Short mmCIF file of C-alpha atoms and ligand atoms in Angstrom, two decimals:
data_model
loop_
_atom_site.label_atom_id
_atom_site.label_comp_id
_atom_site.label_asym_id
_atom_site.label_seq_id
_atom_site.Cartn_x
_atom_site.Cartn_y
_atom_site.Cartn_z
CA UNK A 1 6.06 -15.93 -29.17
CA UNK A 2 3.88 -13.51 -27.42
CA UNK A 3 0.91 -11.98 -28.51
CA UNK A 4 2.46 -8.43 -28.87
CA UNK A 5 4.46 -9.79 -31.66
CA UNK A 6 2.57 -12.25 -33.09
CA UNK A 7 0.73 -11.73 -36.52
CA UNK A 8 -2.33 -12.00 -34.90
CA UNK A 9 -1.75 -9.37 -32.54
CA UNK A 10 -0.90 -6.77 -35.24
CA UNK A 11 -3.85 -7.39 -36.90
CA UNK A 12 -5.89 -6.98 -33.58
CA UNK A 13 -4.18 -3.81 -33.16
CA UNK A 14 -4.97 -2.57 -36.89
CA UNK A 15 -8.74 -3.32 -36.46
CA UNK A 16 -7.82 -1.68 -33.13
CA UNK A 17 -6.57 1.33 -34.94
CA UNK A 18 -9.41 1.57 -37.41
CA UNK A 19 -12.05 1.26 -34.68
CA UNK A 20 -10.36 4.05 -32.73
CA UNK A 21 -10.75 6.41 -35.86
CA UNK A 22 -14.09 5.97 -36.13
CA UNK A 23 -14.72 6.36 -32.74
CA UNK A 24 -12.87 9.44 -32.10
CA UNK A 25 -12.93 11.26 -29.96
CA UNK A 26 -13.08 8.07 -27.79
CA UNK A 27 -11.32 5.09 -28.34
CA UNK A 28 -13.13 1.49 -29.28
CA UNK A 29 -12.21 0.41 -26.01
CA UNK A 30 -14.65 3.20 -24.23
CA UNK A 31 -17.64 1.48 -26.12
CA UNK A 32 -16.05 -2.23 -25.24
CA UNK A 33 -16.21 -0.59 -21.36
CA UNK A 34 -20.00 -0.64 -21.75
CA UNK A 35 -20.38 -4.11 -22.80
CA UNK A 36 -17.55 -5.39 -20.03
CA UNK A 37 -15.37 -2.93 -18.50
CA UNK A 38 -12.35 -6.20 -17.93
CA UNK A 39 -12.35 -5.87 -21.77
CA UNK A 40 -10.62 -2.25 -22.13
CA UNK A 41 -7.57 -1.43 -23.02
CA UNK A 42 -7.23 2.31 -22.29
CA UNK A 43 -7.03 1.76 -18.41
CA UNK A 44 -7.46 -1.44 -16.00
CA UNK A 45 -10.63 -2.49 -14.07
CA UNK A 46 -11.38 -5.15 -11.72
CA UNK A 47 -14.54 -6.52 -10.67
CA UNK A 48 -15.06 -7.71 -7.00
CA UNK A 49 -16.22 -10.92 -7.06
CA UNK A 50 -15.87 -11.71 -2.96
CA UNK A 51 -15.76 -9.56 0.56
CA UNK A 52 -14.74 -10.93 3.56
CA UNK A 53 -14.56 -9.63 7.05
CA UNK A 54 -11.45 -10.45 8.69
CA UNK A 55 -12.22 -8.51 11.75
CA UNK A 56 -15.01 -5.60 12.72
CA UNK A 57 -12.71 -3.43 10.99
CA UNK A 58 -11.00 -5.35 8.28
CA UNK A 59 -12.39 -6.24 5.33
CA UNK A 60 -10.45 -9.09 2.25
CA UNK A 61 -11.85 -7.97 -1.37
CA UNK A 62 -11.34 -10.88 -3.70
CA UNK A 63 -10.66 -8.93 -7.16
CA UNK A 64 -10.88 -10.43 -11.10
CA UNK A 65 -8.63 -7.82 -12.95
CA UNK A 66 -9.00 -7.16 -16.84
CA UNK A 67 -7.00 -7.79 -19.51
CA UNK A 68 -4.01 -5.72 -18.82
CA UNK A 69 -3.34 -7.00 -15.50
CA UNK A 70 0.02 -8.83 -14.82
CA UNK A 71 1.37 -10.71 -12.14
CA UNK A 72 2.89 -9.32 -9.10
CA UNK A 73 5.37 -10.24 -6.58
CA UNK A 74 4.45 -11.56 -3.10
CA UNK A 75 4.84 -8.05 -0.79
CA UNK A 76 3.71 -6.06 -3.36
CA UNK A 77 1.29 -3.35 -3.57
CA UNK A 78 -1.45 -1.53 -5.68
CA UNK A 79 -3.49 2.00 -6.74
CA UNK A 80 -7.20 1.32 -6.35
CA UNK A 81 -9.67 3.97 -7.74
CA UNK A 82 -12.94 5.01 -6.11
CA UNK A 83 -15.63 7.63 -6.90
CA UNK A 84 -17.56 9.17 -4.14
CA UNK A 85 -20.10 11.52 -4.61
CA UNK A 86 -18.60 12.48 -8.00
CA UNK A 87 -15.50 12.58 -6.50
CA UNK A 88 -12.27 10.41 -8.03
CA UNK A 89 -10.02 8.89 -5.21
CA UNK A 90 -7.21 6.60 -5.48
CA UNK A 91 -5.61 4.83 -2.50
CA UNK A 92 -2.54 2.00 -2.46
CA UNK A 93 -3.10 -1.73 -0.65
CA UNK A 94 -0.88 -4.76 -0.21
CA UNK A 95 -1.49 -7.61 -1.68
CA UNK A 96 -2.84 -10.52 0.62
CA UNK A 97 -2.88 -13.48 -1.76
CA UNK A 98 -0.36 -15.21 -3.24
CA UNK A 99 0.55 -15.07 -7.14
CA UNK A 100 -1.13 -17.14 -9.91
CA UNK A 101 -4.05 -18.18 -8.51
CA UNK A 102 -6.07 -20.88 -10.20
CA UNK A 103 -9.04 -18.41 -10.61
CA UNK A 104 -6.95 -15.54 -12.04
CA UNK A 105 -8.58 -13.35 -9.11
CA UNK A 106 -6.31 -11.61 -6.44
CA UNK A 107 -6.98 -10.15 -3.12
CA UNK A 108 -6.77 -6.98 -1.18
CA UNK A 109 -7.50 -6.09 2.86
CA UNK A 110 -8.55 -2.54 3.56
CA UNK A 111 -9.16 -1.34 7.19
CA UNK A 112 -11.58 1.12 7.90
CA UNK A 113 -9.51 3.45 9.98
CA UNK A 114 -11.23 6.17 12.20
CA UNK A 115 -12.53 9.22 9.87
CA UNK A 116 -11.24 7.81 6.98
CA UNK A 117 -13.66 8.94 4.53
CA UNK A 118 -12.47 6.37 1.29
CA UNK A 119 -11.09 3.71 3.59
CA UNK A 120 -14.69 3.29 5.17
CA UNK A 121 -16.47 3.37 2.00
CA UNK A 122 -14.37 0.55 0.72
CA UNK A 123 -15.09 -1.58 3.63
CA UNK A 124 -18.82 -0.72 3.76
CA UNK A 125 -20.43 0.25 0.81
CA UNK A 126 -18.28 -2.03 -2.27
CA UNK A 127 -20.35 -4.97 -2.70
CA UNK A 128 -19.70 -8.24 -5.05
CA UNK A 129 -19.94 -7.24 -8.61
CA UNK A 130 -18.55 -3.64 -8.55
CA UNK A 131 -15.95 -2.57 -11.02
CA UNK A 132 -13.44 -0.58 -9.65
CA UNK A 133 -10.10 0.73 -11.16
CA UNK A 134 -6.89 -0.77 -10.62
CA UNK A 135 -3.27 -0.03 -11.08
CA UNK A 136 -0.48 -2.52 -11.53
CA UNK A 137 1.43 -3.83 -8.97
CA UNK A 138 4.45 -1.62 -7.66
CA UNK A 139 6.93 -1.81 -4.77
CA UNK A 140 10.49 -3.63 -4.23
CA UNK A 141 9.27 -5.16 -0.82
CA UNK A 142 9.08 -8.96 -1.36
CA UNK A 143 11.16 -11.31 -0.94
CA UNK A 144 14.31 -11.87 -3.48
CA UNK A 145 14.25 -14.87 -5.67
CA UNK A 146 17.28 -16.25 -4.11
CA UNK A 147 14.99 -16.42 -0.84
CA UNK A 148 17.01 -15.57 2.57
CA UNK A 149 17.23 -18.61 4.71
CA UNK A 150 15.36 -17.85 7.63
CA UNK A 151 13.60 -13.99 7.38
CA UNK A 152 12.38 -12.44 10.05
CA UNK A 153 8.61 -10.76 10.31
CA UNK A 154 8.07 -7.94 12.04
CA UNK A 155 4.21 -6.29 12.00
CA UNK A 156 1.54 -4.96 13.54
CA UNK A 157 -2.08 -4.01 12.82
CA UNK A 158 -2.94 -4.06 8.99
CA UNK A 159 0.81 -3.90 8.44
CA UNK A 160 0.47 -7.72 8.34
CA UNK A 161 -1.13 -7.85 4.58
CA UNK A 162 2.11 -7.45 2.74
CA UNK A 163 3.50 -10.68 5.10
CA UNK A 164 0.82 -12.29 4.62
CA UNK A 165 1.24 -12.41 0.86
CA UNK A 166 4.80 -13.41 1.38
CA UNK A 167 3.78 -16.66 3.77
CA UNK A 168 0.48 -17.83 1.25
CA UNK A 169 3.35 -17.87 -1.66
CA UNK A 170 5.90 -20.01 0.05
CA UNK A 171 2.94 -22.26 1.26
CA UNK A 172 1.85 -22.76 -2.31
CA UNK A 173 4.97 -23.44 -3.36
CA UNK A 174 5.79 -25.58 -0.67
CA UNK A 175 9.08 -24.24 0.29
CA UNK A 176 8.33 -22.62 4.21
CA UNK A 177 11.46 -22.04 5.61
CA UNK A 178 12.50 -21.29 9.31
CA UNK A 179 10.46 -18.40 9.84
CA UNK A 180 10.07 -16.16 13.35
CA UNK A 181 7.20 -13.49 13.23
CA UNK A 182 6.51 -11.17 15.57
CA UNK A 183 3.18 -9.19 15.32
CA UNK A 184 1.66 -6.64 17.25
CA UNK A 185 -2.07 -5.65 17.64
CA UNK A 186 -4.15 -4.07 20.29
CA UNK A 187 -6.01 -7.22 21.53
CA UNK A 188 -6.17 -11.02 20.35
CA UNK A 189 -9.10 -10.40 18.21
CA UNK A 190 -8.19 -7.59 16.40
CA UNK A 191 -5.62 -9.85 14.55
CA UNK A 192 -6.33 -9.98 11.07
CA UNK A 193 -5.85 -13.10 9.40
CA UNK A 194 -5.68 -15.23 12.44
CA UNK A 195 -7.20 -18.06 11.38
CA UNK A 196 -4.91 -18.42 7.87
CA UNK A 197 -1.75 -17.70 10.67
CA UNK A 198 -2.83 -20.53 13.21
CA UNK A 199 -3.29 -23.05 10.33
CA UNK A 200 -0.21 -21.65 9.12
CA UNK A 201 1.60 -22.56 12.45
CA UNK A 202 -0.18 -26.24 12.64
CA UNK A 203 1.31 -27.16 9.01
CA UNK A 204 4.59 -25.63 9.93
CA UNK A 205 5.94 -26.09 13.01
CA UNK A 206 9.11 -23.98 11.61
CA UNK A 207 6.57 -20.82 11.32
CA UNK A 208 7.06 -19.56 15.00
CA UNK A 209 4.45 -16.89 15.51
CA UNK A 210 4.58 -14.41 18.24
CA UNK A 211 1.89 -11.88 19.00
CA UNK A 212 1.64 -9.51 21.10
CA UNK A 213 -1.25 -7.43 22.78
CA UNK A 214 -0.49 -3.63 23.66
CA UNK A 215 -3.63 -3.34 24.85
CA UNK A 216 -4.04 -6.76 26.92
CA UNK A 217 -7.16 -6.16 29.40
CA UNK A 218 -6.31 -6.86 33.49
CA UNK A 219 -2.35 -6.60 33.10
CA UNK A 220 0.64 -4.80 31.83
CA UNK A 221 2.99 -8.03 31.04
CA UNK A 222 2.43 -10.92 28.54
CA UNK A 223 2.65 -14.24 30.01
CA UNK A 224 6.51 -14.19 29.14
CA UNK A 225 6.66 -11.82 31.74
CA UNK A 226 7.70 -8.75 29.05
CA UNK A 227 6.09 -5.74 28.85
CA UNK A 228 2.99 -4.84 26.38
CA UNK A 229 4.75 -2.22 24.51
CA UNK A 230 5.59 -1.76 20.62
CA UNK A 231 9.04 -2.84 19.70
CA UNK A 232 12.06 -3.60 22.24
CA UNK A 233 15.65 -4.98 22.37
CA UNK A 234 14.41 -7.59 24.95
CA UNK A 235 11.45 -8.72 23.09
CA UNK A 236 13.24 -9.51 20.25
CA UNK A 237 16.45 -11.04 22.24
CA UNK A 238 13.55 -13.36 23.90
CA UNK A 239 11.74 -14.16 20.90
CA UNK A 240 14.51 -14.40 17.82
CA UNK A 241 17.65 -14.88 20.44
CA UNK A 242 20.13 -14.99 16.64
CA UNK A 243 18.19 -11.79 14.69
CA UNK A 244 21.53 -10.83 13.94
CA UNK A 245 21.32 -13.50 11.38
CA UNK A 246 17.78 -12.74 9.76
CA UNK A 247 16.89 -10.48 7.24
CA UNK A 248 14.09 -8.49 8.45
CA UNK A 249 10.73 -7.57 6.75
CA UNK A 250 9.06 -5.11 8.43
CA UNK A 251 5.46 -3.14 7.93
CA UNK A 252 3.09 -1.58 10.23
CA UNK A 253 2.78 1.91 12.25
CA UNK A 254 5.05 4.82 11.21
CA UNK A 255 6.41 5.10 14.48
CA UNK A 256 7.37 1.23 14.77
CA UNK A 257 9.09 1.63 11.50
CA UNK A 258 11.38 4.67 12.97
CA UNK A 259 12.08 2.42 15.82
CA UNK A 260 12.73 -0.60 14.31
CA UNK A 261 15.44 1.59 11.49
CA UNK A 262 16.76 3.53 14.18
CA UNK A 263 17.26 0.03 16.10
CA UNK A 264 18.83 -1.56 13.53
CA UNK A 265 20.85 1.12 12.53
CA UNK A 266 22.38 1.82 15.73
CA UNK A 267 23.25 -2.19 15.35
CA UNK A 268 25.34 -1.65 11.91
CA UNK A 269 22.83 -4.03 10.09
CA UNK A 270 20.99 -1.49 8.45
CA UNK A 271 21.25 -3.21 5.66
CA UNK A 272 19.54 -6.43 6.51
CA UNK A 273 16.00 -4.37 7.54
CA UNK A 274 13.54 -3.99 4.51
CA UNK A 275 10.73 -1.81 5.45
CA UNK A 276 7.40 -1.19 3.56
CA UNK A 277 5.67 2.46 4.57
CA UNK A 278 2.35 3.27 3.41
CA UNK A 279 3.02 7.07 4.71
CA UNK A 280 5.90 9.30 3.86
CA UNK A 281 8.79 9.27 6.67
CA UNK A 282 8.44 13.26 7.35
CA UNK A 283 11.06 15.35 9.30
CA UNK A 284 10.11 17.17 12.03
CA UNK A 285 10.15 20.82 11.49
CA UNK A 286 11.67 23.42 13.95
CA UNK A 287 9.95 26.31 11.85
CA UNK A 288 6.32 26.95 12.85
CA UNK A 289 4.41 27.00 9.97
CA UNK A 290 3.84 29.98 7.64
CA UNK A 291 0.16 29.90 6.49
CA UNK A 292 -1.16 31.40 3.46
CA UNK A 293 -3.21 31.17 0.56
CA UNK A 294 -3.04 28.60 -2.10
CA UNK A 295 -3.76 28.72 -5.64
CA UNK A 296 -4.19 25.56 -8.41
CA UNK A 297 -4.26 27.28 -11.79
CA UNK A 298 -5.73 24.52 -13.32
CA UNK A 299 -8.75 23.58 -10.96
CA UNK A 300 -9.10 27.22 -10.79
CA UNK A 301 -9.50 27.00 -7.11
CA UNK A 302 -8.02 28.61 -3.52
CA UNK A 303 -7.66 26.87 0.06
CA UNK A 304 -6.16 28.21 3.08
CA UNK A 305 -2.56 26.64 3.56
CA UNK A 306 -1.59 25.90 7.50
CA UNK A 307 1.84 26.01 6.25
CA UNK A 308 1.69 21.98 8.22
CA UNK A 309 -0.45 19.64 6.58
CA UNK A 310 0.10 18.78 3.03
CA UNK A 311 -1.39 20.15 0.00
CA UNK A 312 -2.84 17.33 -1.70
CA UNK A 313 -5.12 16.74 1.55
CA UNK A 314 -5.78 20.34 1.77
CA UNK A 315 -7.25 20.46 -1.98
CA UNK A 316 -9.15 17.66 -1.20
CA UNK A 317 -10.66 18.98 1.81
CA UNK A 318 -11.34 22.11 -0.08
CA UNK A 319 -13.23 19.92 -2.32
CA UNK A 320 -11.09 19.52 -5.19
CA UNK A 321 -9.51 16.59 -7.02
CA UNK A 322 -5.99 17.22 -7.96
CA UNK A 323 -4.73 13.92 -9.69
CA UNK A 324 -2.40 11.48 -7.33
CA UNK A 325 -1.77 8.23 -6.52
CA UNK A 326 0.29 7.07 -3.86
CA UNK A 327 -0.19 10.00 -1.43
CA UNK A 328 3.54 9.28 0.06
CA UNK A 329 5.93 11.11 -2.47
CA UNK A 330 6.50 7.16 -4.73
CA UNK A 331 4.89 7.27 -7.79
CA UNK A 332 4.82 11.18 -9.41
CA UNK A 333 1.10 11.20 -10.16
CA UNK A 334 0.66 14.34 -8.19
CA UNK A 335 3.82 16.02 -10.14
CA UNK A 336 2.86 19.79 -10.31
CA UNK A 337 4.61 22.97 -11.49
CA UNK A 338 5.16 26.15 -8.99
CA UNK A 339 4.16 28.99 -10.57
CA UNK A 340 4.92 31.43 -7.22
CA UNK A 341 5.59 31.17 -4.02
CA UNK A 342 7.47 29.06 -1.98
CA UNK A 343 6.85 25.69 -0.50
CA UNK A 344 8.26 22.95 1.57
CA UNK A 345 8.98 19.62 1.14
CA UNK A 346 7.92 17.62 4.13
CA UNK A 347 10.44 14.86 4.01
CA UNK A 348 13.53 16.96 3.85
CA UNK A 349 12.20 20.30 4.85
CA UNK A 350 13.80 21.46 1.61
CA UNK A 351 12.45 24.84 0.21
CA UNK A 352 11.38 25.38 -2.91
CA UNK A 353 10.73 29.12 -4.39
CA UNK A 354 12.02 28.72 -7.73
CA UNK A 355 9.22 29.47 -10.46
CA UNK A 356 9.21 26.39 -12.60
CA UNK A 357 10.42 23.73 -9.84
CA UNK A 358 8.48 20.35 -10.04
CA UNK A 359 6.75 19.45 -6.51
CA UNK A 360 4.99 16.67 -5.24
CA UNK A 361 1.48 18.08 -3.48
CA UNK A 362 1.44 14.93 -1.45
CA UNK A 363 4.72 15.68 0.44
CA UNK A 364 4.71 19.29 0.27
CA UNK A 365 3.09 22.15 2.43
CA UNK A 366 2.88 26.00 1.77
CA UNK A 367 4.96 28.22 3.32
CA UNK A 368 2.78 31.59 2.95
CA UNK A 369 1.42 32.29 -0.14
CA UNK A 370 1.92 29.91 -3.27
CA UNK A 371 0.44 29.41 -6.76
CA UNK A 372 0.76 25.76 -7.90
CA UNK A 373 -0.09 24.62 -11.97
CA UNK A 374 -1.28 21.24 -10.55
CA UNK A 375 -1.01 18.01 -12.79
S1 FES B 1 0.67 10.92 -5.12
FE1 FES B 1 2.38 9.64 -5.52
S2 FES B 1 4.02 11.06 -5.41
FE2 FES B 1 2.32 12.24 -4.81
#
């Protein structure tokens, strides 16, 4: 029986119940934060208790989660929480590791991509010993129970994490099946996790790795005589000759994602290609965009709208903090009420003027004016 339902736990959450009255206006678990912040119950830390550097760029965070962690699926991914300078910030990672690891502890890799102000601070300033928020693990991009026979991995860059979580899983549980990958990355040493993939490819000789180098110094072709580009019929005909068979699992760039759905698509076998996006797929709009000025009632404060770029990055910018998570239109943390004006939703270029409607910030731009009652 679990602990939920056990006599003991509804005396824990009595004394629970108690404590928080005498407490109020905080809860017992605020003061329990003090003494160990893995110990609360009103949200979910983790404490980093390794950092690794997979590449100049790339860093592995080995984190121990608190008490209301649960498992998670190989492919899956997470919200992470991180103040700057005062500031609350919450991004989403894969999952590198696999499941039900002897020390409880699960991992993370973060790349510190150009200007990005949280992604950089992750990989440089969180040090061994930090607490830092966590959310659970989310996303239907992992591998179904009844495994397919022989997947096949497409990736590139940091897009590899997710993968990575999916091939440390079947290692641990012994049960590697006939797997092609194909993995793209500007040069050989910016692959991440090359070491884990070559001893990958010694234990399995049924683990066929291909990489390729866009940016390959001194030449234009790989040694198979194909061209260093991002995704192509004859790459994949000369490296997975029967991917009409394979169910694919893709991640990486935006725009190899398009061409790998449009690809498949135009095949029929839609279907068989599972894709994991850590950015909204946006539509391109034919309207230039309107720009105008943009109100939160709550925050009480105004930015300049370019009628282009969305609004949860533009209240940021403007130095304010409306609440969100997933920053791709997923989760619903960034729910808000318009009040007035009109915006647009930047995945369907949908309009939306009605007073009332709920948006999403993180998907939607202003068109002119607006006045948004953010959550
Ligand atoms: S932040 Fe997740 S939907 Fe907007």
């Amino acid at each position: 029986m679990q602990e939920s339902g056990s006599l003991f736990g509804r005396v824990t959450r009595l004394a629970e119940n108690i404590s928080d009255a005498f407490a109020f206006p905080l809860k017992l678990s605020h003061y329990v934060e003090l003494v160990n912040p893995l110990w609360t119950s009103h949200d979910m830390q983790a404490r980093i208790v390794k950092v690794w550097d997979e590449t100049a760029t790339a860093r592995t965070i080995t984190l121990k989660p608190g008490k209301n962690w649960r498992s998670f699926k190989p492919g899956q991914h997470l919200r992470v929480g991180i103040d700057i300078g005062g500031r609350h910030f919450t991004r989403t990672y894969s999952i590198s590791c696999e499941p039900e690891r002897q020390d409880g502890c699960f991992s993370i890799k973060v790349k510190a991509i150009p200007n990005g102000f949280v992604s950089n601070h992750i990989v440089r300033q969180l040090k061994v010993g930090d607490y830092i928020p966590i959310g659970i693990a989310q996303g239907d991009f992992y591998l179904p129970d009844a495994q397919p026979v022989q997947p096949l991995f497409i990736t590139a860059g940091s897009g590899i994490t997710p993968i990575m979580s999916m091939l440390k899983a079947l290692d641990a549980e012994d049960r590697m099946p006939h797997v092609t990958h194909i993995h793209y990355a500007p040069q050989q040493y910016d692959v991440i996790f090359a070491k884990q993939l070559a001893s990958l490819q010694q234990k399995y000789p049924r683990y066929k790795l291909h990489c390729i180098y866009t940016r390959n110094p001194g030449g234009v072709d790989t040694p198979e005589g194909l061209k260093n580009q991002h995704f192509s019929q004859a790459q994949l005909e000369k490296y997975c000759p029967d991917w009409q068979t394979k169910d694919v699992y893709a991640c990486g760039p935006q725009p190899l994602l398009d061409a790998l759905e449009l690809f498949w698509e135009s095949q029929g076998l839609r279907r068989r290609l599972h894709t994991e996006r850590f950015r909204a797929a946006l539509s391109v709009s034919t309207e230039p965009g309107q720009k105008g000025t943009v109100s939160l009632t709550k925050s009480q404060g105004q930015f300049e709208g370019d009628g282009q770029t969305n609004l949860l990055r533009l209240a940021e910018d403007a130095g304010l903090n409306p609440t969100h998570g997933c920053r791709m239109g997923i989760c619903h943390a960034c729910d808000s009420v318009l009040k007035e004006g009109c915006v647009r939703d930047m995945r369907t270029n949908e309009l939306m003027r009605e007073p009332g409607t709920i948006i999403q910030i993180c998907v939607c731009t202003n068109v002119g004016n607006a006045v948004i009652d953010e959550a």
